[in-house]
Amino acid sequence: MGEPPSYSLNLALPLGPTPDRRGRWYTAAMYGNVGPRRTMAWGLAAGLLLALAGCSVSLNLPAEGPDGSVAVVLSPSGEYKFFGQGVVWVLDREGNSLGEPFVPGETQLVQVCDASPEGWLLLALDTDEYGFPVRSKLLEWSPGGEAREIFACPELLFSPCYAGDERVFFLRSEEESASLWASDRGTGEAVLLEGGVLAFLPAGERTVVLHADGTFASLGHGGLPIRISCEEECAMTFLFFAQVSLAADPSGRYIAVALEEEPVILQPDVERVPTLYLVDLVEGRVERIATPAISPAFSPDGTGLAFVGQAPGRPVQEVLVGDLEASETAPVAKSEGALWVRWGKTGLLAAIEGTPARLVRLMDGKATDLLPTGP
């Protein structure tokens, strides 16, 4: 058999914020010492290469269930890794394991995708001798039960999630793009919804779709007044890392987008920096939130926006929370070194970089470890 194909990609997320003149949302300048942000950049690039090779289909992000339990992929030793494979554990709010884990096959990779009252949605990849994917499977599983296959195909799948009814939405890779599909949970029958899609976002009772040309639409309800630049690298970022690049609030009024901007200085070389924008679809207004910043997440009630960035005067990467009405942000205590943040029904969930990385709940000025000694 011939040699496996090789890929190359350059992604960078440098540091260095400074307050803007308004004193509200802040922007940033770039400094030479990129520290942990450079580490994260290389992690993202490596993750994309691994995804293309079938070694990691996406970031290792947990899913939160209706009762506050969390499903997450952990290493055999019970450690959390930003990019990593292992087995799926379900943990209660205190970090105690709920039943036996889901253990993938020897040539299978697994990702936690979503939760429902009936169980957890998993994406499993069967791989060949090189670790490249040969078949994708959508599984429903609960601790103590057998996994049930609800859809399978030879193409690579991205971002599966429940649609709020008896369907599962997902992106299905094509030769030069991806398309949005829906699969019936009961029959396994899949139908094509839209072609040329880079990402989709749940927004309350609707679904927001990002097309390959940079336009947005509400699925089944027409276009939205927002369009972004989607160059090749940017498109790849949204396809593989939509979970830390895009978010929509529950009402469907706001969309948060983290975009890499072209440097104004052309020489010497300056790395592209991700900037977080807040788009108000009702008023047709765009506000720059922070630079650099990633991982936007709206609060369940739609009044707040959390993200990973830097507060003015603080040389650390941490979680910040903004009030959408007051347009003010504040750092979250004990979140220094955050890699990503999610905002669930029980508050903020984040990963803190370290050896190993920590999986924590951020509440009342405390960071409560979910993995104090492993599951």
PDB file of N, CA and C in Angstrom, residues 311 314 316-321 330-338 341 348 350 352 358 360-368:
ATOM      1  N   ALA A 311      -7.883  40.320  29.622  1.00  0.00           N
ATOM      2  CA  ALA A 311      -8.392  41.594  30.115  1.00  0.00           C
ATOM      3  C   ALA A 311      -7.277  42.634  30.059  1.00  0.00           C
ATOM      4  N   ARG A 314      -3.746  42.577  32.077  1.00  0.00           N
ATOM      5  CA  ARG A 314      -3.535  41.252  32.652  1.00  0.00           C
ATOM      6  C   ARG A 314      -2.843  40.374  31.609  1.00  0.00           C
ATOM      7  N   VAL A 316      -2.394  37.363  31.036  1.00  0.00           N
ATOM      8  CA  VAL A 316      -2.768  35.955  31.087  1.00  0.00           C
ATOM      9  C   VAL A 316      -3.979  35.722  30.200  1.00  0.00           C
ATOM     10  N   GLN A 317      -4.063  34.531  29.684  1.00  0.00           N
ATOM     11  CA  GLN A 317      -5.221  34.093  28.911  1.00  0.00           C
ATOM     12  C   GLN A 317      -6.226  33.510  29.883  1.00  0.00           C
ATOM     13  N   GLU A 318      -7.464  34.037  29.877  1.00  0.00           N
ATOM     14  CA  GLU A 318      -8.448  33.624  30.865  1.00  0.00           C
ATOM     15  C   GLU A 318      -9.854  33.763  30.308  1.00  0.00           C
ATOM     16  N   VAL A 319     -10.815  33.332  31.083  1.00  0.00           N
ATOM     17  CA  VAL A 319     -12.216  33.473  30.692  1.00  0.00           C
ATOM     18  C   VAL A 319     -12.696  34.863  31.075  1.00  0.00           C
ATOM     19  N   LEU A 320     -13.394  35.514  30.151  1.00  0.00           N
ATOM     20  CA  LEU A 320     -14.034  36.795  30.425  1.00  0.00           C
ATOM     21  C   LEU A 320     -15.521  36.679  30.134  1.00  0.00           C
ATOM     22  N   VAL A 321     -16.315  37.434  30.868  1.00  0.00           N
ATOM     23  CA  VAL A 321     -17.762  37.436  30.679  1.00  0.00           C
ATOM     24  C   VAL A 321     -18.205  38.864  30.425  1.00  0.00           C
ATOM     25  N   ALA A 330     -15.564  41.419  32.264  1.00  0.00           N
ATOM     26  CA  ALA A 330     -14.791  41.220  33.487  1.00  0.00           C
ATOM     27  C   ALA A 330     -14.204  39.823  33.467  1.00  0.00           C
ATOM     28  N   PRO A 331     -12.954  39.677  33.954  1.00  0.00           N
ATOM     29  CA  PRO A 331     -12.358  38.334  34.011  1.00  0.00           C
ATOM     30  C   PRO A 331     -13.030  37.477  35.059  1.00  0.00           C
ATOM     31  N   VAL A 332     -13.067  36.179  34.809  1.00  0.00           N
ATOM     32  CA  VAL A 332     -13.643  35.225  35.749  1.00  0.00           C
ATOM     33  C   VAL A 332     -12.527  34.691  36.641  1.00  0.00           C
ATOM     34  N   ALA A 333     -12.729  34.751  37.940  1.00  0.00           N
ATOM     35  CA  ALA A 333     -11.709  34.323  38.896  1.00  0.00           C
ATOM     36  C   ALA A 333     -11.338  32.857  38.676  1.00  0.00           C
ATOM     37  N   LYS A 334     -10.053  32.562  38.886  1.00  0.00           N
ATOM     38  CA  LYS A 334      -9.513  31.199  38.826  1.00  0.00           C
ATOM     39  C   LYS A 334      -9.579  30.581  37.435  1.00  0.00           C
ATOM     40  N   SER A 335      -9.655  31.424  36.382  1.00  0.00           N
ATOM     41  CA  SER A 335      -9.739  30.879  35.023  1.00  0.00           C
ATOM     42  C   SER A 335      -8.464  31.096  34.221  1.00  0.00           C
ATOM     43  N   GLU A 336      -7.368  31.494  34.889  1.00  0.00           N
ATOM     44  CA  GLU A 336      -6.125  31.751  34.186  1.00  0.00           C
ATOM     45  C   GLU A 336      -5.632  30.498  33.460  1.00  0.00           C
ATOM     46  N   GLY A 337      -5.212  30.685  32.211  1.00  0.00           N
ATOM     47  CA  GLY A 337      -4.741  29.560  31.408  1.00  0.00           C
ATOM     48  C   GLY A 337      -5.851  28.813  30.709  1.00  0.00           C
ATOM     49  N   ALA A 338      -7.036  29.418  30.594  1.00  0.00           N
ATOM     50  CA  ALA A 338      -8.175  28.739  29.961  1.00  0.00           C
ATOM     51  C   ALA A 338      -7.888  28.451  28.498  1.00  0.00           C
ATOM     52  N   VAL A 341     -14.120  27.751  26.764  1.00  0.00           N
ATOM     53  CA  VAL A 341     -15.176  27.895  27.767  1.00  0.00           C
ATOM     54  C   VAL A 341     -16.512  27.547  27.128  1.00  0.00           C
ATOM     55  N   LEU A 348     -20.437  28.035  34.017  1.00  0.00           N
ATOM     56  CA  LEU A 348     -19.324  27.978  33.076  1.00  0.00           C
ATOM     57  C   LEU A 348     -18.505  26.706  33.266  1.00  0.00           C
ATOM     58  N   ALA A 350     -14.907  24.962  31.775  1.00  0.00           N
ATOM     59  CA  ALA A 350     -13.698  25.356  31.043  1.00  0.00           C
ATOM     60  C   ALA A 350     -12.598  24.328  31.235  1.00  0.00           C
ATOM     61  N   ILE A 352      -8.451  24.251  31.734  1.00  0.00           N
ATOM     62  CA  ILE A 352      -7.314  25.075  32.116  1.00  0.00           C
ATOM     63  C   ILE A 352      -6.043  24.329  31.732  1.00  0.00           C
ATOM     64  N   ARG A 358      -6.746  20.769  33.272  1.00  0.00           N
ATOM     65  CA  ARG A 358      -7.824  20.623  34.250  1.00  0.00           C
ATOM     66  C   ARG A 358      -9.160  20.897  33.593  1.00  0.00           C
ATOM     67  N   VAL A 360     -12.782  22.161  34.686  1.00  0.00           N
ATOM     68  CA  VAL A 360     -13.301  22.822  35.886  1.00  0.00           C
ATOM     69  C   VAL A 360     -14.658  23.467  35.621  1.00  0.00           C
ATOM     70  N   ARG A 361     -15.430  23.609  36.706  1.00  0.00           N
ATOM     71  CA  ARG A 361     -16.607  24.469  36.723  1.00  0.00           C
ATOM     72  C   ARG A 361     -16.218  25.775  37.396  1.00  0.00           C
ATOM     73  N   LEU A 362     -16.609  26.894  36.804  1.00  0.00           N
ATOM     74  CA  LEU A 362     -16.290  28.214  37.339  1.00  0.00           C
ATOM     75  C   LEU A 362     -17.559  28.807  37.941  1.00  0.00           C
ATOM     76  N   MET A 363     -17.596  28.848  39.282  1.00  0.00           N
ATOM     77  CA  MET A 363     -18.775  29.367  39.977  1.00  0.00           C
ATOM     78  C   MET A 363     -18.351  30.046  41.268  1.00  0.00           C
ATOM     79  N   ASP A 364     -18.980  31.201  41.549  1.00  0.00           N
ATOM     80  CA  ASP A 364     -18.803  31.893  42.831  1.00  0.00           C
ATOM     81  C   ASP A 364     -17.331  32.142  43.155  1.00  0.00           C
ATOM     82  N   GLY A 365     -16.546  32.519  42.147  1.00  0.00           N
ATOM     83  CA  GLY A 365     -15.140  32.840  42.363  1.00  0.00           C
ATOM     84  C   GLY A 365     -14.255  31.634  42.592  1.00  0.00           C
ATOM     85  N   LYS A 366     -14.760  30.440  42.315  1.00  0.00           N
ATOM     86  CA  LYS A 366     -13.988  29.221  42.525  1.00  0.00           C
ATOM     87  C   LYS A 366     -13.922  28.414  41.233  1.00  0.00           C
ATOM     88  N   ALA A 367     -12.859  27.637  41.100  1.00  0.00           N
ATOM     89  CA  ALA A 367     -12.714  26.690  40.007  1.00  0.00           C
ATOM     90  C   ALA A 367     -12.748  25.290  40.607  1.00  0.00           C
ATOM     91  N   THR A 368     -13.854  24.605  40.440  1.00  0.00           N
ATOM     92  CA  THR A 368     -14.020  23.276  41.011  1.00  0.00           C
ATOM     93  C   THR A 368     -13.603  22.218  40.005  1.00  0.00           C
TER      94      THR A 368
END
